[in-house]
XYZ file of C-alpha atoms in Angstrom:
599
model
C 133.769 9.090 78.149
C 130.388 7.588 78.945
C 128.545 6.141 75.984
C 124.833 6.356 75.433
C 124.413 2.717 76.438
C 126.255 3.378 79.690
C 124.143 6.436 80.296
C 121.017 4.356 79.815
C 122.302 1.737 82.253
C 123.060 4.355 84.902
C 119.657 5.953 84.558
C 117.727 2.679 84.530
C 117.641 2.142 88.343
C 116.321 5.688 88.813
C 113.669 5.029 86.194
C 112.679 1.815 87.943
C 112.306 3.665 91.247
C 110.156 6.320 89.605
C 107.944 3.590 88.182
C 107.580 1.952 91.611
C 106.600 5.238 93.208
C 103.615 5.479 90.869
C 102.202 2.182 92.164
C 99.726 1.863 94.990
C 100.921 0.903 98.458
C 99.121 -2.437 98.255
C 100.908 -3.321 95.014
C 104.270 -2.247 96.450
C 103.733 -4.530 99.435
C 103.058 -7.465 97.106
C 106.228 -6.677 95.133
C 108.446 -6.390 98.203
C 107.057 -9.657 99.565
C 108.944 -11.329 96.711
C 112.223 -9.505 97.361
C 115.177 -10.924 99.218
C 115.886 -9.497 102.658
C 118.907 -7.420 101.623
C 117.045 -5.979 98.608
C 114.295 -4.814 100.955
C 116.896 -3.090 103.133
C 118.454 -1.475 100.071
C 115.268 -0.194 98.465
C 114.064 1.478 101.649
C 116.817 4.070 101.215
C 115.309 5.353 97.963
C 112.276 7.201 99.301
C 110.136 7.706 102.358
C 107.318 5.732 100.763
C 109.523 2.725 100.041
C 111.010 3.004 103.517
C 107.536 2.825 104.996
C 106.490 -0.066 102.763
C 109.672 -1.988 103.625
C 108.581 -1.883 107.271
C 105.251 -3.568 106.557
C 104.800 -6.720 108.627
C 103.435 -8.639 105.623
C 106.755 -8.144 103.839
C 108.816 -9.757 106.594
C 106.347 -12.568 107.219
C 106.627 -13.430 103.533
C 110.446 -13.291 103.591
C 110.526 -15.622 106.584
C 108.029 -17.976 104.986
C 110.002 -18.074 101.726
C 113.422 -18.551 103.344
C 112.608 -20.974 106.163
C 113.640 -24.484 105.141
C 115.076 -23.216 101.843
C 117.902 -20.986 103.108
C 117.278 -20.859 106.841
C 117.396 -24.333 108.416
C 115.186 -25.728 111.133
C 115.058 -25.407 114.073
C 114.661 -21.642 113.815
C 112.772 -19.831 116.550
C 111.117 -16.473 116.991
C 111.166 -14.711 120.377
C 107.358 -14.764 120.530
C 104.510 -16.479 118.681
C 104.263 -15.236 115.112
C 100.979 -13.455 115.808
C 102.689 -11.379 118.523
C 105.800 -10.525 116.478
C 105.906 -7.035 115.041
C 107.541 -6.130 111.758
C 110.594 -4.982 113.741
C 110.762 -8.329 115.573
C 110.705 -10.291 112.328
C 113.182 -8.029 110.535
C 115.618 -8.172 113.433
C 115.444 -11.968 113.626
C 115.863 -12.583 109.893
C 118.594 -9.982 109.353
C 120.508 -11.134 112.436
C 120.571 -14.684 111.123
C 121.974 -13.633 107.752
C 124.509 -11.192 109.213
C 126.082 -13.779 111.490
C 128.690 -11.989 113.612
C 128.560 -9.023 111.228
C 126.683 -6.806 113.659
C 129.566 -7.101 116.141
C 132.489 -6.370 113.875
C 131.578 -5.056 110.445
C 129.846 -2.159 108.796
C 127.356 -4.797 107.706
C 125.928 -4.456 111.166
C 124.550 -1.124 110.044
C 122.198 -2.993 107.740
C 120.254 -3.884 110.855
C 118.736 -0.418 110.792
C 119.337 2.980 109.264
C 120.975 4.368 112.391
C 123.850 1.954 112.884
C 124.389 -1.071 115.099
C 121.680 -1.875 117.608
C 122.206 -3.336 121.063
C 119.853 -5.226 123.353
C 119.939 -4.899 127.132
C 119.180 -8.346 128.645
C 117.324 -6.845 131.592
C 115.000 -4.598 129.644
C 115.022 -5.989 126.091
C 114.847 -2.376 124.914
C 116.944 -1.570 121.866
C 119.205 1.463 121.970
C 121.966 2.996 119.918
C 125.508 1.884 120.527
C 126.564 5.093 122.289
C 124.293 4.177 125.212
C 126.191 0.974 125.954
C 129.568 2.251 124.820
C 130.167 -0.617 122.446
C 133.510 -0.295 120.703
C 133.787 -1.821 117.258
C 136.962 -1.855 115.221
C 136.761 -1.908 111.463
C 138.548 -5.009 110.178
C 141.530 -4.248 108.016
C 143.196 -6.671 105.629
C 145.568 -8.001 108.298
C 143.502 -7.915 111.475
C 140.184 -9.246 112.657
C 137.211 -7.190 113.754
C 136.861 -6.541 117.479
C 134.050 -5.603 119.845
C 133.831 -4.921 123.589
C 130.492 -5.680 125.244
C 128.842 -5.100 128.598
C 129.075 -8.014 131.013
C 127.291 -9.282 134.107
C 127.339 -12.390 136.305
C 124.583 -14.106 138.273
C 123.936 -17.421 140.039
C 121.164 -19.450 141.647
C 122.381 -18.916 145.210
C 119.085 -18.950 147.125
C 118.773 -21.496 149.940
C 115.297 -22.362 148.654
C 116.653 -23.678 145.340
C 117.594 -27.393 145.237
C 121.086 -28.565 144.384
C 120.991 -28.313 140.602
C 122.787 -30.198 137.852
C 123.029 -28.402 134.564
C 122.001 -26.550 132.570
C 121.136 -29.711 130.645
C 119.542 -28.081 127.583
C 117.959 -24.800 126.511
C 114.215 -24.918 125.948
C 112.986 -23.696 122.544
C 113.346 -19.895 122.209
C 116.249 -19.956 124.744
C 114.421 -18.061 127.487
C 114.721 -20.937 129.956
C 117.157 -23.785 130.551
C 116.579 -27.243 132.019
C 118.222 -28.409 135.245
C 117.895 -31.592 137.292
C 117.784 -32.134 141.041
C 120.876 -34.067 142.057
C 118.995 -35.712 144.916
C 115.884 -37.135 143.227
C 116.141 -36.550 139.449
C 113.277 -34.054 139.157
C 113.615 -31.648 136.221
C 113.353 -27.876 136.695
C 113.451 -24.901 134.351
C 114.847 -21.456 135.039
C 116.598 -18.486 133.480
C 120.203 -18.251 134.754
C 120.226 -14.595 133.678
C 117.429 -13.884 136.169
C 118.213 -16.048 139.200
C 115.973 -13.912 141.399
C 113.014 -15.571 139.634
C 114.178 -18.955 140.919
C 113.446 -22.269 139.233
C 110.163 -24.120 138.674
C 109.586 -27.863 138.638
C 108.673 -29.167 135.193
C 108.850 -32.953 135.631
C 108.640 -34.587 139.073
C 110.869 -37.438 140.173
C 109.449 -40.875 139.247
C 111.065 -42.644 142.187
C 108.696 -41.891 145.106
C 105.854 -43.658 143.256
C 107.894 -46.460 141.717
C 110.330 -47.269 144.504
C 109.144 -45.950 147.867
C 111.824 -47.980 149.659
C 114.629 -45.804 148.309
C 116.100 -43.786 151.173
C 117.244 -40.724 149.234
C 120.968 -41.385 149.573
C 121.327 -42.812 146.076
C 123.157 -41.108 143.231
C 120.716 -40.121 140.489
C 121.860 -39.737 136.869
C 119.382 -37.647 134.841
C 119.458 -37.021 131.087
C 117.055 -35.076 128.869
C 116.366 -34.787 125.150
C 113.968 -32.449 123.331
C 112.283 -33.362 120.062
C 112.864 -30.220 117.997
C 112.769 -31.823 114.545
C 109.845 -34.245 114.792
C 107.898 -33.696 111.595
C 110.105 -30.811 110.460
C 111.741 -32.760 107.653
C 108.525 -34.426 106.490
C 110.255 -37.808 106.608
C 108.240 -41.011 106.685
C 107.915 -42.601 110.073
C 108.289 -39.421 112.083
C 104.640 -38.642 112.581
C 102.834 -39.774 115.694
C 99.504 -38.308 114.600
C 98.027 -36.008 111.991
C 98.735 -32.984 114.161
C 102.491 -33.504 113.819
C 102.196 -34.027 110.088
C 100.578 -30.603 109.812
C 103.465 -28.971 111.682
C 105.645 -29.388 108.617
C 103.762 -26.575 106.899
C 102.764 -24.595 109.995
C 104.973 -21.521 110.227
C 103.541 -20.562 113.609
C 104.363 -23.860 115.346
C 107.734 -24.405 113.701
C 109.048 -20.971 114.728
C 107.484 -20.940 118.201
C 106.438 -24.424 119.341
C 103.619 -24.139 121.851
C 103.897 -27.885 122.496
C 106.862 -30.196 122.127
C 108.070 -33.501 123.540
C 110.662 -34.043 126.218
C 112.398 -37.330 127.007
C 113.704 -37.765 130.556
C 115.795 -40.724 131.699
C 116.607 -41.382 135.353
C 118.995 -44.017 136.574
C 119.671 -45.023 140.176
C 123.172 -46.068 141.127
C 122.576 -48.336 144.111
C 125.066 -49.508 146.698
C 125.783 -53.216 146.782
C 124.320 -53.596 150.260
C 121.254 -51.479 149.513
C 117.835 -52.890 150.556
C 116.291 -55.100 147.898
C 114.232 -53.131 145.369
C 114.967 -55.462 142.462
C 112.961 -55.297 139.273
C 114.852 -58.321 137.970
C 116.848 -60.961 139.762
C 120.081 -59.964 138.066
C 119.871 -56.171 138.138
C 119.029 -53.779 140.975
C 119.417 -50.600 138.919
C 116.406 -49.975 136.669
C 116.385 -47.257 134.055
C 113.209 -45.141 133.991
C 112.370 -43.359 130.738
C 109.465 -40.962 130.465
C 108.105 -39.047 127.480
C 106.342 -35.808 128.344
C 104.353 -33.305 126.326
C 105.453 -29.802 127.289
C 103.071 -26.881 126.743
C 104.170 -23.250 126.756
C 102.182 -20.827 128.876
C 102.056 -17.598 126.877
C 100.724 -14.233 128.032
C 97.789 -13.271 125.825
C 98.691 -9.602 125.652
C 102.460 -9.788 125.059
C 103.179 -13.288 123.741
C 105.936 -13.723 126.341
C 106.437 -17.201 127.794
C 105.501 -17.122 131.479
C 106.070 -20.800 132.213
C 105.510 -24.388 131.121
C 103.235 -27.282 132.011
C 103.922 -30.977 131.455
C 101.743 -34.013 130.729
C 103.248 -37.483 130.849
C 102.595 -39.503 127.707
C 104.439 -42.750 128.430
C 106.742 -44.367 130.951
C 109.149 -47.188 130.113
C 111.481 -49.104 132.402
C 114.488 -51.154 131.372
C 115.781 -53.521 134.034
C 118.594 -54.771 131.798
C 120.629 -51.588 132.034
C 123.700 -52.393 134.099
C 125.541 -49.071 133.983
C 124.466 -45.397 133.839
C 122.992 -44.088 130.610
C 125.227 -41.839 128.529
C 123.359 -40.501 125.522
C 119.615 -40.326 124.886
C 117.551 -39.000 121.990
C 113.909 -38.605 120.969
C 112.521 -37.993 117.491
C 108.896 -38.524 116.576
C 107.691 -41.808 118.042
C 111.135 -43.239 118.805
C 113.531 -42.909 121.714
C 117.118 -44.138 121.838
C 119.589 -44.591 124.685
C 123.034 -46.035 125.324
C 124.822 -47.307 128.417
C 128.230 -46.446 129.752
C 130.670 -49.185 128.777
C 128.049 -51.062 126.762
C 128.399 -50.632 122.997
C 124.822 -51.567 122.070
C 122.303 -48.750 121.512
C 118.607 -49.386 122.147
C 115.836 -47.822 120.028
C 112.219 -48.087 121.181
C 108.869 -47.097 119.706
C 107.575 -45.397 122.839
C 104.015 -45.105 121.519
C 103.610 -48.895 121.899
C 104.394 -48.874 125.609
C 101.578 -49.531 128.070
C 101.814 -46.913 130.783
C 99.898 -49.134 133.207
C 102.397 -51.940 132.693
C 105.744 -50.303 131.899
C 107.754 -51.973 129.191
C 110.887 -53.763 130.284
C 109.448 -55.047 133.560
C 108.920 -58.502 132.109
C 110.776 -60.158 129.266
C 107.478 -60.764 127.460
C 106.960 -57.006 127.128
C 110.227 -56.342 125.306
C 109.294 -57.596 121.799
C 105.987 -55.709 121.984
C 107.860 -52.418 122.204
C 109.563 -52.977 118.867
C 113.064 -52.572 120.243
C 115.905 -52.241 117.767
C 119.572 -52.542 118.679
C 122.486 -50.772 117.012
C 125.572 -52.998 117.445
C 128.100 -50.203 117.894
C 131.718 -51.181 118.509
C 132.211 -48.950 121.557
C 129.912 -47.111 123.920
C 128.694 -43.704 122.730
C 128.780 -40.502 124.770
C 126.278 -38.838 122.435
C 123.645 -40.073 120.019
C 121.095 -38.336 117.803
C 118.053 -39.845 116.132
C 117.827 -38.316 112.650
C 115.056 -38.195 110.033
C 114.583 -41.158 107.691
C 115.421 -43.754 110.377
C 119.069 -42.757 110.716
C 121.048 -42.317 113.924
C 124.362 -40.571 114.560
C 126.612 -41.943 117.297
C 129.544 -40.036 118.764
C 132.235 -41.824 120.752
C 135.697 -40.698 121.833
C 136.752 -44.344 121.610
C 135.142 -45.398 118.320
C 134.585 -42.099 116.495
C 131.513 -40.815 114.658
C 129.155 -43.133 112.785
C 125.866 -42.823 110.935
C 123.610 -45.888 110.941
C 120.518 -46.958 109.042
C 118.899 -48.429 112.121
C 115.718 -49.623 110.425
C 117.354 -51.287 107.439
C 120.487 -52.866 108.894
C 120.066 -53.212 112.665
C 118.494 -56.128 114.498
C 115.484 -56.794 116.700
C 116.117 -58.864 119.818
C 114.750 -59.464 123.297
C 117.845 -58.033 124.965
C 121.006 -56.188 124.048
C 123.085 -59.054 125.380
C 121.745 -61.335 122.656
C 123.051 -58.833 120.126
C 126.501 -58.788 121.715
C 126.711 -62.567 121.951
C 125.398 -63.165 118.428
C 128.338 -61.381 116.844
C 126.134 -59.467 114.403
C 128.473 -57.479 112.111
C 128.658 -53.765 112.749
C 128.147 -51.989 109.409
C 127.467 -48.250 109.674
C 126.489 -46.193 106.642
C 129.307 -43.746 107.254
C 132.355 -43.532 109.498
C 134.328 -40.382 110.188
C 137.972 -40.982 109.254
C 139.263 -38.554 111.892
C 139.916 -39.390 115.522
C 137.634 -37.875 118.170
C 139.318 -36.682 121.359
C 136.645 -34.746 123.284
C 132.909 -35.094 123.948
C 130.483 -32.890 122.077
C 129.028 -29.702 123.467
C 126.002 -30.724 125.596
C 123.693 -28.537 123.473
C 124.789 -29.961 120.097
C 121.870 -30.706 117.764
C 121.236 -31.411 114.063
C 119.770 -29.013 111.513
C 117.383 -29.799 108.658
C 117.303 -27.858 105.382
C 115.083 -29.008 102.495
C 115.084 -32.560 103.795
C 118.874 -32.664 104.200
C 120.090 -33.289 107.754
C 123.251 -31.421 108.712
C 125.477 -31.744 111.748
C 128.540 -29.848 113.007
C 131.549 -31.960 114.037
C 134.264 -29.943 115.834
C 137.815 -31.217 116.092
C 140.905 -29.862 117.821
C 141.591 -27.088 115.313
C 139.025 -27.408 112.513
C 135.321 -27.971 111.938
C 133.596 -30.490 109.667
C 130.026 -30.238 108.400
C 128.190 -33.516 107.821
C 125.319 -33.617 105.298
C 122.892 -36.538 104.954
C 120.689 -36.249 101.879
C 117.946 -38.883 101.556
C 116.797 -40.539 98.385
C 119.868 -39.711 96.309
C 122.487 -41.911 94.741
C 125.442 -43.339 96.565
C 128.151 -41.394 94.738
C 129.328 -39.461 97.785
C 132.185 -40.286 100.100
C 130.398 -43.480 101.143
C 128.144 -45.688 99.053
C 125.348 -45.185 101.562
C 122.124 -47.100 101.032
C 119.288 -44.776 100.113
C 121.115 -41.577 100.987
C 124.205 -39.571 100.217
C 126.521 -38.677 103.114
C 129.228 -36.077 102.602
C 131.647 -34.333 104.932
C 132.825 -30.789 104.214
C 135.627 -28.881 105.904
C 133.796 -25.755 107.099
C 136.642 -24.127 109.062
C 140.281 -24.930 108.282
C 141.695 -23.349 111.420
C 139.546 -22.880 114.491
C 140.954 -21.316 117.680
C 140.824 -23.925 120.473
C 139.384 -23.305 123.933
C 140.977 -24.529 127.156
C 137.517 -25.914 128.016
C 137.846 -28.277 125.038
C 134.623 -28.692 123.040
C 132.529 -27.425 125.969
C 134.133 -24.040 125.438
C 133.141 -24.003 121.768
C 129.636 -23.427 120.437
C 128.556 -23.936 116.830
C 125.429 -22.720 115.102
C 124.514 -23.456 111.522
C 126.801 -20.829 109.970
C 128.783 -19.371 112.857
C 130.753 -20.603 115.849
C 132.721 -19.288 118.798
C 135.527 -20.355 121.129
C 135.841 -19.161 124.733
C 139.228 -17.945 125.983
C 139.303 -18.187 129.781
C 142.457 -16.085 130.213
C 140.594 -12.872 129.357
C 136.962 -14.002 129.029
C 136.813 -13.214 125.316
C 135.274 -15.138 122.426
C 136.932 -15.887 119.107
C 134.060 -15.915 116.611
C 134.172 -17.367 113.103
C 131.726 -17.761 110.244
C 131.541 -20.543 107.682
C 129.540 -21.618 104.659
C 127.988 -24.938 103.722
C 128.166 -26.206 100.133
C 125.059 -25.516 98.136
C 122.442 -28.204 98.133
C 121.942 -29.538 94.635
C 125.613 -29.636 93.584
C 126.185 -32.768 91.478
C 122.541 -33.678 92.028
C 119.440 -33.626 89.867
C 118.247 -30.485 91.668
C 119.558 -27.787 89.394
C 116.336 -25.793 89.621
C 116.943 -25.336 93.336
C 120.487 -24.067 92.977
C 119.435 -20.516 93.799
C 118.194 -21.653 97.197
C 121.682 -22.592 98.370
C 123.785 -20.581 100.793
C 124.762 -17.191 99.474
C 127.620 -14.814 100.117
C 126.763 -13.198 103.457
C 127.870 -9.661 104.403
C 129.832 -10.719 107.470
C 133.493 -10.735 108.532
C 135.337 -14.073 108.558
C 136.291 -13.642 112.219
C 135.507 -11.381 115.172
C 137.025 -11.104 118.645
C 134.410 -10.210 121.272
C 135.747 -9.130 124.675
C 133.961 -8.460 127.980
C 133.998 -5.052 129.609
C 134.584 -6.903 132.896
C 136.192 -10.342 133.207
C 134.755 -12.628 135.915
C 137.804 -14.849 136.173
C 136.658 -16.786 139.250
C 133.173 -17.670 138.082
C 134.043 -21.187 136.912
C 132.542 -21.358 133.417
C 131.962 -24.955 132.319
C 130.493 -24.446 128.825
C 129.346 -21.615 126.576
C 126.328 -20.788 124.454
C 125.206 -18.007 122.127
C 121.569 -16.953 122.454
C 120.855 -15.501 119.037
C 117.349 -14.414 120.044
C 118.630 -12.154 122.831
C 122.019 -11.477 121.152
C 123.858 -12.676 124.251
C 127.045 -14.651 124.882
C 126.499 -16.973 127.849
C 129.252 -18.549 129.925
C 127.374 -21.192 131.926
C 128.541 -22.630 135.237
C 127.585 -25.903 136.894
C 127.041 -26.811 140.523
C 130.350 -27.378 142.302
C 131.181 -28.942 145.678
C 127.541 -29.640 146.410
C 126.590 -25.951 146.394
C 123.782 -24.523 144.220
C 126.110 -22.296 142.210
C 124.612 -22.850 138.759
C 124.527 -19.545 136.887
C 126.106 -17.673 134.023
C 128.244 -14.794 132.838
C 126.315 -12.876 130.194
C 127.776 -10.556 127.564
C 125.208 -8.566 125.645
C 125.379 -6.331 122.652
């Protein structure tokens, strides 16, 4: 029997809805702007008026503004500049992020709209209902995972007019284009492997014709790139190069669709012993050339679609003390970092101090002027990442993962060899206790949420999440100076890929593993611990990660398996909702391309 109190409780939501319906549309918009995303989706089912109000663009702009950097970490991109994004664009992007893999294998995918799951065709970008693309989705029972079968296509840069490409090296912000390098001269190109008929365009020319005209073109060129996607995002001291970057911290438009960003390009020439003399120093014939470029997006005024990029060189540095090819490079704000193969010392340079007319590193007298710092790592690092608050993460299959306070504990010297010979003790802030066996995915990058830097560390069968919180006490796993560093087991059991870590991709709250035997992806979701636990941030507890309506795991299979395509690493484009199996150039042929699964 229902009591009067129960009857009142059951009737209260209906009474609240009736009250809302008496309000003006303008007032309803202001109310919904303060709702959470899932409450907006729920209330739209109550009436046609509330449905219409829930579709107002102001509502979804406000939700994005409230959640970005409180629940949604940076970097977080929109498909177009904010001014060009419709209400549907913003809703789709926000809801997709919260649903994770839910739209592929759970009824939660229906929350994306009122008509069920929505698919996106990569060639038209026109949404359509699932019956058009024949997507099959199995409802996950208690003992089996959700499944989905998606349309598949393959394409490659096979035109004779395209240079021999290396890559893709990195995706550009918004994922529409990827960076490649010319194996013959180190020039950097951009192109969309999903649309090879559009070809590739040169972004950064080779530095060698101007610097070393005596090179004959037979040399092996090693090119690396790094994009500054977090400069200014965390609001950390020392990141800003100028006032413009400081303003980006609060600029929703630029942070979600950067119209300008910085690109670091390093080129190294591996010379033969008997090569003609092009020495920059008596003891080293193989100079390293580092350039920092400002990249500007060319956006169509009517649609907001990126039509291309232009580049302006900001600085050029040369280091004639590099004896072996460069492994990892990184740029953040006004600093660049790089490491050599088989040399444990990592170099950090303030690139804004370099004189472009007299490149740093050409003479010994120029080295101190550049403010070079050296991290005395124990072994060479395959990957490194400059982090906010003057921290750097190094990743080595020989020495493991370390986090360093490079400003507070590392040394300044005129050369890295002085650091090695001096025997300066190597004292990182944090060391991962687990052994590393494989290199990181080439697209791995940190995230920033409310000033906390987070990084995904995949292992053979599990995944660890690393959190670096500045300005808090040292009561975490390590007594870190000026910050708290903690490691959390995000995924206890992760299905391995026969491509090792290159076959596994990890976003902030979801990851996937490629299975080459059938071309499928094993997809998992995971949750970070709430920021503020055991901290003096109790008021911000509600801004931590919440329970998301998504399945714990999903198996996504292709409608057609391209077994002979030669996938080298994988990537999930969350803006286009596409699984990408990327291939590299093989046997000197321009075969870079991808297998794309869309849904």
